[in-house]
Amino acid sequence: MTTKPIIPLVPESPVPAAVSPRRLPPNGKKFFIWTMGCQMNEADSQKVAAMLQEVGYEKATSEEDADIVVLNSCVVRQAAEDKVAGRLDSLARLKRQKPEMPLVLTGCMVTRQQEKLKQRFPHVDLFFNPSDFGKLVEVVPELEELDDDLDQLPHYYQPQLTGNKAGISAFVPIIYGCNFVCSYCIVPYRRGKETSRPFKDIVTEVERLVDNGVREVTLLGQTVNAYGHDLEEKTSLAHLMEAVNNVKGLDRLRFLTSHPKYMGDDIIHAIRDLDTACEHMNLPVQAGDNEVLRRMRRTYTRDLWMERIAYTREQIPGVTVATDIIVGFPGETDEQFQQTYDMLEQTECDKVHLAMYSPRPGTLSARWEDDIPHEEKYRRHRELEKLQERLQTEINDRRLGDTYEVLVESKQRGRWTGRTRGNTLVHFDDERDLTGKLVDVEITKTSPWFLMGRAVGNPS
Ligand code: SAM
Ligand code: SF4
């Protein structure tokens, strides 16, 4: 940390613990960040916010109110890319009114596309690749203050700037990029090869987050369970979890997203044995038919995925399971789709993230005919949605009368909202200020998507 003068801030609302000082005093300027896409992008946006906050910026409520606007883009599906392009187009007018306001574009849309993007969006002042934060100094010279400290700066807004979930739960990227080449996926082309962050940097970041009142961290990577194989001193996600679990004051530890091929027993045992590790596994399978999985280049079979889920459930009773599915992959027949349906029905996942296949230029599958009509993709998507609604109704009905520890994130429309260790959303009413508290909640009503209940016992 620097020895430069520090200006303490007065928190606006209850802040769970100590709040780190900023490096520079408030400068009266505001930032606005708009984020599309995965948790990795959210973490990157939090880092940009933390950097700007360190040098005196405050959070703006809208683009119109801001002195700098940062868009963090996603191109994983065409719809996401279109949304970013639309937002950039609509910002052209604001940029004409406020030419001095830097407009910045980052995220997966940028990598290797800068020349093309400069032509298409000439009103953008700076493009930078995902996580290449040093580039921001070109439009915010004050950031030179951060120097070598940049790698250590937590991916984290100070609570008083954001309210809600911020200050309670934080994302910590641990491995960037991806070494797989799933035939449909643009990510490896935009985020490069797997690069693990140094073990010590991650633990230090978690310590700093916890010092600032964070109670839950989620370790992030596109293949988070590949962590450590590329470091000089080889290590693993399980070892890292052990070290993070030892950080005093941390209550909950999660990780996303895992690849089935790397879901070793050591990681499952870490979830089972470590106090802070939440009993939840997010293991994307993408399809339930082996031929489709082969053409997706996923490098595993349906049986391997099902065996990993079965072993996890055997080792950790009550564990919750989430997965990702793509419907309408090129050539997916009715029978192959039925395999996915049957697998999901048999496995009873607590949550399934469903996507309709979207060809991404530059990927292998984009060279194949996108032969499943949109209406059919939509029908398959709806079929799985309906299946999940039924399964989640049954799963959640079984939770009626049970009591769960809930980490309270925010109050929404007059109701407290938080998550169980298994990542299920819970709403409840209570007159007390419970932001950032762990509260036992007895479930009194269920729905497929969330639980409702009443607080019992004392919050901590
Ligand atoms: N690394 C993770 C894995 O191996 O499953 C997932 C990362 S990917 C960025 C997030 C999700 O987006 C994937 O699980 C997949 O379901 C979806 N996705 C990726 N490419 C897609 C495409 N071309 N069309 C539709 N969905 C896609
Ligand atoms: Fe994309 Fe496959 Fe890598 Fe996941 S594992 S990021 S789906 S290439």
Coordinates of C-alpha atoms and ligand atoms in Angstrom, one line a residue:
M1 CA 0.0 0.0 0.0
T2 CA 1.0 3.6 -0.6
T3 CA 2.1 6.0 2.1
K4 CA 0.4 8.9 0.4
P5 CA -2.1 11.1 2.5
I6 CA -5.3 9.4 3.2
I7 CA -8.8 11.0 3.5
P8 CA -11.2 9.0 5.6
L9 CA -14.8 8.9 4.4
V10 CA -18.0 9.0 6.5
P11 CA -20.2 6.0 5.5
E12 CA -23.8 6.9 4.5
S13 CA -25.4 3.7 5.5
P14 CA -24.5 0.8 7.8
V15 CA -21.2 -0.6 6.7
P16 CA -20.4 -4.0 8.2
A17 CA -16.8 -3.2 9.2
A18 CA -13.8 -0.9 8.5
V19 CA -13.7 1.0 5.2
S20 CA -10.4 1.6 3.5
P21 CA -9.5 5.2 2.8
R22 CA -9.2 6.5 -0.7
R23 CA -5.9 7.6 -2.1
L24 CA -7.0 11.0 -3.3
P25 CA -9.8 13.3 -1.9
P26 CA -13.1 13.6 -3.7
N27 CA -12.7 15.6 -6.9
G28 CA -16.3 16.3 -7.6
K29 CA -16.3 14.0 -10.6
K30 CA -18.6 11.0 -11.2
F31 CA -18.3 7.7 -13.1
F32 CA -21.0 5.6 -14.7
I33 CA -20.3 1.9 -15.6
W34 CA -22.7 -0.3 -17.6
T35 CA -22.0 -4.0 -17.6
M36 CA -23.2 -6.8 -19.8
G37 CA -22.3 -10.5 -19.5
C38 CA -20.7 -12.8 -17.0
Q39 CA -19.4 -12.4 -13.5
M40 CA -15.9 -11.9 -14.9
N41 CA -17.1 -8.7 -16.5
E42 CA -18.9 -7.7 -13.3
A43 CA -15.6 -8.2 -11.4
D44 CA -13.7 -6.1 -14.0
S45 CA -16.3 -3.3 -13.7
Q46 CA -15.9 -3.4 -9.9
K47 CA -12.2 -3.0 -10.4
V48 CA -12.6 0.0 -12.6
A49 CA -15.0 1.5 -10.1
A50 CA -12.4 0.8 -7.3
M51 CA -9.7 2.5 -9.3
L52 CA -11.8 5.6 -10.0
Q53 CA -12.9 5.8 -6.5
E54 CA -9.3 5.6 -5.2
V55 CA -8.5 8.8 -7.2
G56 CA -11.6 10.7 -6.0
Y57 CA -14.5 9.8 -8.2
E58 CA -18.0 9.1 -7.0
K59 CA -20.7 6.9 -8.5
A60 CA -23.1 8.6 -10.9
T61 CA -26.8 7.6 -11.1
S62 CA -26.9 7.9 -14.9
E63 CA -24.8 8.5 -18.0
E64 CA -26.1 12.1 -18.2
D65 CA -24.8 12.7 -14.6
A66 CA -21.3 11.3 -15.3
D67 CA -17.9 12.7 -16.1
I68 CA -16.7 9.4 -17.5
V69 CA -18.8 6.5 -18.9
V70 CA -17.4 3.0 -19.2
L71 CA -19.3 0.2 -21.1
N72 CA -18.2 -3.3 -20.4
S73 CA -19.3 -5.5 -23.3
C74 CA -20.2 -9.2 -23.9
V75 CA -20.2 -11.0 -27.2
V76 CA -21.0 -14.5 -26.1
R77 CA -24.3 -14.4 -28.0
Q78 CA -25.4 -12.2 -30.9
A79 CA -28.2 -10.6 -28.7
A80 CA -25.7 -9.4 -26.2
E81 CA -23.4 -7.9 -28.9
D82 CA -26.4 -6.1 -30.5
K83 CA -27.4 -4.6 -27.1
V84 CA -23.9 -3.2 -26.6
A85 CA -23.9 -1.7 -30.1
G86 CA -27.3 -0.1 -29.5
R87 CA -26.2 1.4 -26.3
L88 CA -23.0 2.8 -27.9
D89 CA -25.1 4.3 -30.7
S90 CA -27.5 5.9 -28.3
L91 CA -24.5 7.5 -26.4
A92 CA -23.4 9.4 -29.5
R93 CA -25.8 12.2 -28.8
L94 CA -24.6 12.6 -25.2
K95 CA -21.1 12.6 -26.4
R96 CA -21.9 15.5 -28.8
Q97 CA -23.4 17.4 -25.9
K98 CA -20.5 16.6 -23.5
P99 CA -17.4 16.2 -25.8
E100 CA -15.1 16.4 -22.8
M101 CA -16.6 13.3 -21.2
P102 CA -14.4 10.2 -21.9
L103 CA -16.4 7.3 -23.3
V104 CA -14.6 4.0 -22.8
L105 CA -15.4 0.5 -24.2
T106 CA -13.9 -2.6 -22.7
G107 CA -14.9 -6.3 -22.5
C108 CA -14.9 -9.2 -25.0
M109 CA -16.2 -7.0 -27.9
V110 CA -12.8 -5.2 -28.0
T111 CA -10.1 -7.8 -28.3
R112 CA -8.6 -7.8 -31.8
Q113 CA -11.4 -5.6 -33.0
Q114 CA -10.2 -2.2 -32.2
E115 CA -9.6 -0.9 -35.7
K116 CA -13.0 -2.1 -36.8
L117 CA -14.7 -0.6 -33.7
K118 CA -12.9 2.8 -34.2
Q119 CA -14.6 3.1 -37.6
R120 CA -18.0 2.0 -36.4
F121 CA -18.0 4.0 -33.1
P122 CA -15.8 7.1 -33.7
H123 CA -17.2 8.8 -30.6
V124 CA -15.6 6.3 -28.3
D125 CA -12.4 7.8 -26.8
L126 CA -10.7 4.6 -25.5
F127 CA -11.0 0.9 -26.2
F128 CA -9.2 -1.6 -23.8
N129 CA -9.1 -5.4 -23.7
P130 CA -10.7 -7.2 -20.8
S131 CA -8.8 -6.7 -17.5
D132 CA -6.1 -4.5 -19.2
F133 CA -6.9 -1.8 -16.5
G134 CA -3.6 0.1 -16.9
K135 CA -5.0 1.6 -20.2
L136 CA -7.5 3.8 -18.4
V137 CA -4.7 6.2 -17.4
E138 CA -5.0 7.5 -21.0
V139 CA -8.3 9.2 -20.2
V140 CA -7.9 9.5 -16.4
P141 CA -4.3 10.7 -15.8
E142 CA -4.8 10.8 -12.0
L143 CA -4.7 7.0 -12.1
E144 CA -0.9 7.2 -12.4
E145 CA -1.1 7.4 -8.6
L146 CA -1.9 3.7 -8.5
D147 CA 1.3 2.7 -10.1
D148 CA 2.4 -0.8 -9.3
D149 CA -0.4 -1.2 -6.7
L150 CA -2.9 -1.9 -9.5
D151 CA -2.6 -5.7 -9.3
Q152 CA -3.3 -5.6 -5.5
L153 CA -6.3 -3.3 -5.7
P154 CA -9.4 -5.4 -4.8
H155 CA -12.1 -6.0 -7.4
Y156 CA -14.5 -4.1 -5.2
Y157 CA -16.5 -0.9 -4.8
Q158 CA -16.5 0.7 -1.4
P159 CA -19.9 0.0 0.1
Q160 CA -20.9 3.6 0.5
L161 CA -20.7 4.1 -3.2
T162 CA -23.1 1.3 -4.2
G163 CA -25.3 0.1 -1.3
N164 CA -27.1 -3.2 -2.0
K165 CA -24.9 -6.2 -2.4
A166 CA -21.7 -4.3 -2.6
G167 CA -19.7 -4.5 0.6
I168 CA -21.1 -7.9 1.5
S169 CA -20.3 -10.2 -1.4
A170 CA -17.4 -9.8 -3.8
F171 CA -16.1 -11.5 -6.9
V172 CA -12.4 -12.4 -7.1
P173 CA -11.0 -13.5 -10.5
I174 CA -8.3 -16.2 -10.0
I175 CA -7.7 -17.4 -13.5
Y176 CA -8.1 -15.5 -16.8
G177 CA -8.8 -17.0 -20.2
C178 CA -9.6 -20.5 -21.3
N179 CA -7.6 -23.3 -22.9
F180 CA -10.6 -25.2 -24.2
V181 CA -11.9 -24.7 -27.7
C182 CA -15.6 -25.5 -27.4
S183 CA -16.8 -25.3 -31.0
Y184 CA -19.5 -22.7 -30.3
C185 CA -17.6 -20.4 -28.0
I186 CA -16.0 -17.0 -28.7
V187 CA -14.4 -16.6 -25.2
P188 CA -11.0 -18.2 -25.9
Y189 CA -10.5 -15.9 -28.9
R190 CA -11.3 -12.8 -26.8
R191 CA -9.8 -13.7 -23.4
G192 CA -6.8 -15.7 -24.5
K193 CA -5.1 -18.7 -22.8
E194 CA -5.5 -19.6 -19.1
T195 CA -3.4 -17.4 -16.8
S196 CA -3.6 -18.0 -13.1
R197 CA -3.1 -15.1 -10.7
P198 CA -0.4 -15.6 -8.1
F199 CA -1.7 -17.6 -5.1
K200 CA -0.5 -14.9 -2.6
D201 CA -2.1 -12.0 -4.5
I202 CA -5.5 -13.8 -4.3
V203 CA -5.2 -14.5 -0.6
T204 CA -4.1 -10.9 0.0
E205 CA -7.1 -9.6 -2.0
V206 CA -9.5 -11.7 0.1
E207 CA -7.9 -10.5 3.3
R208 CA -8.4 -6.9 2.2
L209 CA -12.0 -7.5 1.2
V210 CA -12.7 -9.1 4.5
D211 CA -11.0 -6.2 6.4
N212 CA -13.5 -4.0 4.5
G213 CA -16.5 -5.9 5.7
V214 CA -17.0 -8.4 2.9
R215 CA -18.5 -11.7 4.2
E216 CA -18.7 -13.8 1.0
V217 CA -16.3 -14.2 -1.9
T218 CA -16.8 -16.0 -5.2
L219 CA -13.6 -17.1 -6.9
L220 CA -14.0 -16.6 -10.6
G221 CA -12.6 -18.1 -13.9
Q222 CA -14.1 -19.4 -17.2
T223 CA -12.5 -22.7 -16.0
V224 CA -12.0 -21.9 -12.4
N225 CA -11.2 -25.5 -11.4
A226 CA -8.1 -25.4 -13.8
Y227 CA -6.6 -22.9 -11.4
G228 CA -2.8 -23.2 -10.7
H229 CA -1.7 -25.7 -13.4
D230 CA 0.2 -22.9 -15.2
L231 CA 2.0 -21.3 -12.2
E232 CA 5.7 -22.0 -11.6
E233 CA 4.9 -23.4 -8.3
K234 CA 2.0 -25.7 -9.3
T235 CA -1.1 -25.5 -7.1
S236 CA -4.8 -26.2 -7.4
L237 CA -8.2 -24.7 -6.6
A238 CA -8.6 -27.1 -3.6
H239 CA -5.4 -25.7 -2.1
L240 CA -6.4 -22.1 -2.8
M241 CA -9.8 -22.8 -1.2
E242 CA -8.0 -24.1 1.9
A243 CA -5.9 -20.9 2.2
V244 CA -9.0 -18.6 1.6
N245 CA -11.0 -20.6 4.1
N246 CA -8.3 -19.6 6.7
V247 CA -8.9 -15.9 6.2
K248 CA -10.2 -14.8 9.5
G249 CA -13.7 -13.2 9.3
L250 CA -14.7 -14.8 6.0
D251 CA -18.1 -16.5 6.2
R252 CA -18.8 -17.9 2.8
L253 CA -16.7 -19.1 -0.1
R254 CA -18.0 -19.9 -3.6
F255 CA -16.4 -20.5 -7.0
L256 CA -17.5 -20.4 -10.7
T257 CA -17.5 -21.6 -13.4
S258 CA -16.1 -25.2 -13.4
H259 CA -15.4 -27.5 -16.3
P260 CA -16.6 -31.1 -15.7
K261 CA -13.3 -32.5 -16.9
Y262 CA -11.4 -30.8 -14.0
M263 CA -14.0 -31.4 -11.3
G264 CA -11.7 -33.6 -9.2
D265 CA -12.5 -35.3 -5.9
D266 CA -10.1 -32.9 -4.1
I267 CA -12.4 -30.0 -5.0
I268 CA -15.6 -31.9 -4.0
H269 CA -13.9 -32.8 -0.7
A270 CA -12.9 -29.1 -0.2
I271 CA -16.5 -28.1 -0.4
R272 CA -17.4 -30.9 2.0
D273 CA -14.6 -30.2 4.6
L274 CA -14.1 -26.4 4.6
D275 CA -16.3 -24.4 6.9
T276 CA -16.7 -21.4 4.6
A277 CA -17.2 -23.4 1.4
C278 CA -20.9 -23.2 0.4
E279 CA -22.7 -26.4 -0.5
H280 CA -23.3 -25.5 -4.1
M281 CA -21.9 -26.7 -7.4
N282 CA -22.2 -25.0 -10.7
L283 CA -21.1 -27.5 -13.4
P284 CA -22.1 -26.6 -16.9
V285 CA -22.9 -29.7 -19.1
Q286 CA -24.3 -27.9 -22.2
A287 CA -26.0 -31.0 -23.7
G288 CA -27.2 -34.5 -22.7
D289 CA -26.3 -36.3 -25.9
N290 CA -22.8 -37.6 -26.4
E291 CA -22.7 -37.0 -30.1
V292 CA -23.7 -33.3 -29.6
L293 CA -21.1 -33.0 -26.8
R294 CA -18.5 -34.4 -29.2
R295 CA -19.4 -31.8 -31.8
M296 CA -19.4 -29.1 -29.2
R297 CA -15.8 -30.3 -28.4
R298 CA -16.6 -30.5 -24.7
T299 CA -14.1 -33.4 -24.1
Y300 CA -16.4 -35.4 -21.8
T301 CA -19.5 -37.6 -21.9
R302 CA -22.9 -37.2 -20.3
D303 CA -22.0 -40.1 -18.0
L304 CA -18.9 -38.3 -16.6
W305 CA -21.0 -35.2 -15.8
M306 CA -23.7 -37.4 -14.2
E307 CA -21.1 -39.3 -12.2
R308 CA -19.5 -36.1 -10.9
I309 CA -23.0 -34.8 -9.7
A310 CA -23.8 -38.2 -8.1
Y311 CA -20.5 -38.3 -6.3
T312 CA -20.9 -34.7 -5.1
R313 CA -24.4 -35.5 -3.7
E314 CA -23.1 -38.6 -2.0
Q315 CA -20.3 -36.6 -0.3
I316 CA -22.3 -33.5 0.5
P317 CA -25.9 -34.3 1.4
G318 CA -28.1 -31.3 0.7
V319 CA -25.7 -29.8 -1.9
T320 CA -27.4 -27.7 -4.6
V321 CA -26.5 -28.1 -8.3
A322 CA -26.7 -25.6 -11.2
T323 CA -25.8 -26.2 -14.8
D324 CA -25.8 -24.5 -18.3
I325 CA -27.5 -25.9 -21.4
I326 CA -27.5 -24.8 -25.0
V327 CA -30.5 -25.8 -27.2
G328 CA -30.6 -25.9 -31.0
F329 CA -26.9 -26.6 -31.6
P330 CA -26.3 -27.3 -35.3
G331 CA -27.6 -30.7 -36.2
E332 CA -29.3 -31.4 -32.9
T333 CA -32.0 -33.8 -33.7
D334 CA -35.3 -34.3 -31.7
E335 CA -33.8 -37.5 -30.2
Q336 CA -30.7 -35.7 -29.2
F337 CA -32.7 -32.9 -27.6
Q338 CA -34.7 -35.6 -25.8
Q339 CA -31.5 -36.9 -24.3
T340 CA -30.9 -33.5 -22.8
Y341 CA -34.4 -33.4 -21.5
D342 CA -34.2 -36.8 -19.9
M343 CA -30.8 -36.1 -18.3
L344 CA -32.2 -33.0 -16.7
E345 CA -35.3 -34.7 -15.5
Q346 CA -33.2 -37.5 -14.0
T347 CA -30.7 -35.2 -12.4
E348 CA -33.1 -32.6 -10.9
C349 CA -30.8 -29.6 -10.9
D350 CA -31.7 -26.7 -8.6
K351 CA -31.0 -24.2 -11.4
V352 CA -30.4 -24.4 -15.2
H353 CA -29.1 -21.5 -17.2
L354 CA -30.7 -22.0 -20.7
A355 CA -29.4 -20.5 -23.9
M356 CA -30.5 -20.9 -27.5
Y357 CA -27.5 -21.5 -29.8
S358 CA -26.2 -18.4 -31.4
P359 CA -23.5 -18.7 -34.1
R360 CA -20.4 -16.6 -33.3
P361 CA -18.2 -15.6 -36.2
G362 CA -14.7 -17.0 -36.0
T363 CA -15.7 -20.1 -34.0
L364 CA -15.7 -23.6 -35.5
S365 CA -19.5 -24.2 -35.3
A366 CA -20.1 -20.9 -37.1
R367 CA -18.8 -22.6 -40.3
W368 CA -21.6 -25.2 -40.0
E369 CA -25.2 -24.5 -41.1
D370 CA -27.3 -23.0 -38.3
D371 CA -30.0 -25.5 -39.3
I372 CA -32.4 -25.4 -36.3
P373 CA -35.0 -22.7 -37.1
H374 CA -35.5 -20.1 -34.4
E375 CA -39.0 -21.3 -33.6
E376 CA -37.7 -24.8 -32.9
K377 CA -34.9 -23.5 -30.7
Y378 CA -37.5 -21.4 -28.9
R379 CA -39.7 -24.5 -28.5
R380 CA -36.9 -26.6 -27.0
H381 CA -36.0 -23.7 -24.7
R382 CA -39.6 -23.5 -23.5
E383 CA -39.8 -27.3 -23.0
L384 CA -36.8 -27.1 -20.7
E385 CA -38.1 -24.0 -19.0
K386 CA -41.3 -25.8 -18.2
L387 CA -39.4 -28.9 -17.0
Q388 CA -37.3 -26.8 -14.7
E389 CA -40.4 -25.0 -13.4
R390 CA -41.9 -28.3 -12.4
L391 CA -38.7 -29.7 -10.9
Q392 CA -37.9 -26.5 -9.0
T393 CA -41.5 -26.4 -7.7
E394 CA -41.0 -29.9 -6.3
I395 CA -37.5 -29.2 -4.9
N396 CA -38.6 -26.0 -3.2
D397 CA -41.8 -27.5 -1.8
R398 CA -39.6 -30.0 0.1
R399 CA -38.0 -27.0 1.7
L400 CA -41.2 -25.8 3.4
G401 CA -40.7 -25.6 7.2
D402 CA -36.9 -25.9 7.0
T403 CA -34.6 -23.2 8.3
Y404 CA -31.7 -21.8 6.3
E405 CA -28.9 -19.4 7.0
V406 CA -29.4 -16.4 4.7
L407 CA -26.8 -13.7 3.9
V408 CA -28.9 -10.6 3.5
E409 CA -27.9 -8.5 0.5
S410 CA -30.4 -5.8 0.2
K411 CA -34.0 -4.6 0.7
Q412 CA -36.1 -4.7 -2.5
R413 CA -39.6 -3.3 -2.6
G414 CA -39.7 -3.3 1.2
R415 CA -38.5 -6.9 1.5
W416 CA -35.2 -8.3 2.7
T417 CA -33.4 -10.4 0.0
G418 CA -30.6 -12.8 0.5
R419 CA -29.2 -16.2 -0.4
T420 CA -28.8 -19.5 1.3
R421 CA -25.5 -21.3 1.3
G422 CA -26.9 -23.3 -1.5
N423 CA -27.5 -20.1 -3.5
T424 CA -31.3 -20.1 -3.3
L425 CA -33.0 -16.7 -3.2
V426 CA -34.9 -16.0 -0.1
H427 CA -37.2 -13.0 0.7
F428 CA -38.6 -12.1 4.1
D429 CA -40.1 -9.2 6.0
D430 CA -38.4 -7.7 9.1
E431 CA -38.4 -4.3 10.7
R432 CA -34.7 -4.4 11.7
D433 CA -31.8 -3.2 9.5
L434 CA -30.3 -6.5 8.4
T435 CA -28.0 -5.4 5.5
G436 CA -25.0 -7.7 5.5
K437 CA -26.3 -9.9 8.3
L438 CA -26.5 -13.7 8.5
V439 CA -30.0 -14.5 9.5
D440 CA -31.7 -17.8 10.1
V441 CA -34.9 -17.9 8.0
E442 CA -37.7 -20.4 8.4
I443 CA -39.4 -21.1 5.1
T444 CA -43.1 -20.4 5.1
K445 CA -43.9 -20.2 1.4
T446 CA -42.3 -21.5 -1.7
S447 CA -42.2 -20.9 -5.5
P448 CA -40.1 -22.4 -8.3
W449 CA -37.8 -19.3 -8.3
F450 CA -37.4 -18.3 -4.6
L451 CA -38.4 -19.0 -1.1
M452 CA -40.3 -16.8 1.4
G453 CA -39.9 -17.0 5.2
R454 CA -39.6 -15.4 8.6
A455 CA -36.4 -14.6 10.6
V456 CA -35.8 -16.7 13.6
G457 CA -33.1 -16.4 16.2
N458 CA -30.5 -13.5 16.4
P459 CA -28.8 -12.1 13.3
S460 CA -25.0 -12.1 13.3
Ligands
SAM1 N1 -16.7 -21.8 -19.2 C1 -18.0 -22.2 -19.0 C2 -18.3 -23.6 -19.5 O1 -17.4 -24.3 -19.9 O2 -19.4 -24.0 -19.6 C3 -19.1 -21.2 -19.5 C4 -18.6 -19.9 -20.0 S1 -19.7 -19.3 -21.3 C5 -19.0 -17.7 -21.4 C6 -21.2 -19.0 -20.5 C7 -22.3 -19.8 -21.1 O3 -22.7 -19.1 -22.3 C8 -22.0 -21.2 -21.5 O4 -22.2 -22.0 -20.5 C9 -23.0 -21.5 -22.6 O5 -24.2 -22.1 -22.1 C10 -23.4 -20.1 -23.2 N2 -22.8 -19.9 -24.5 C11 -21.5 -19.8 -24.9 N3 -21.4 -19.6 -26.2 C12 -22.7 -19.7 -26.7 C13 -23.3 -19.6 -28.0 N4 -22.5 -19.5 -29.1 N5 -24.6 -19.7 -28.1 C14 -25.4 -19.9 -27.0 N6 -24.9 -19.9 -25.8 C15 -23.6 -19.9 -25.6
SF4_2 FE1 -16.1 -21.3 -23.7 FE2 -15.7 -23.9 -23.5 FE3 -13.9 -22.2 -22.5 FE4 -16.3 -22.4 -21.3 S1 -14.8 -24.1 -21.5 S2 -15.2 -20.5 -21.8 S3 -17.7 -22.8 -23.0 S4 -14.4 -22.5 -24.6

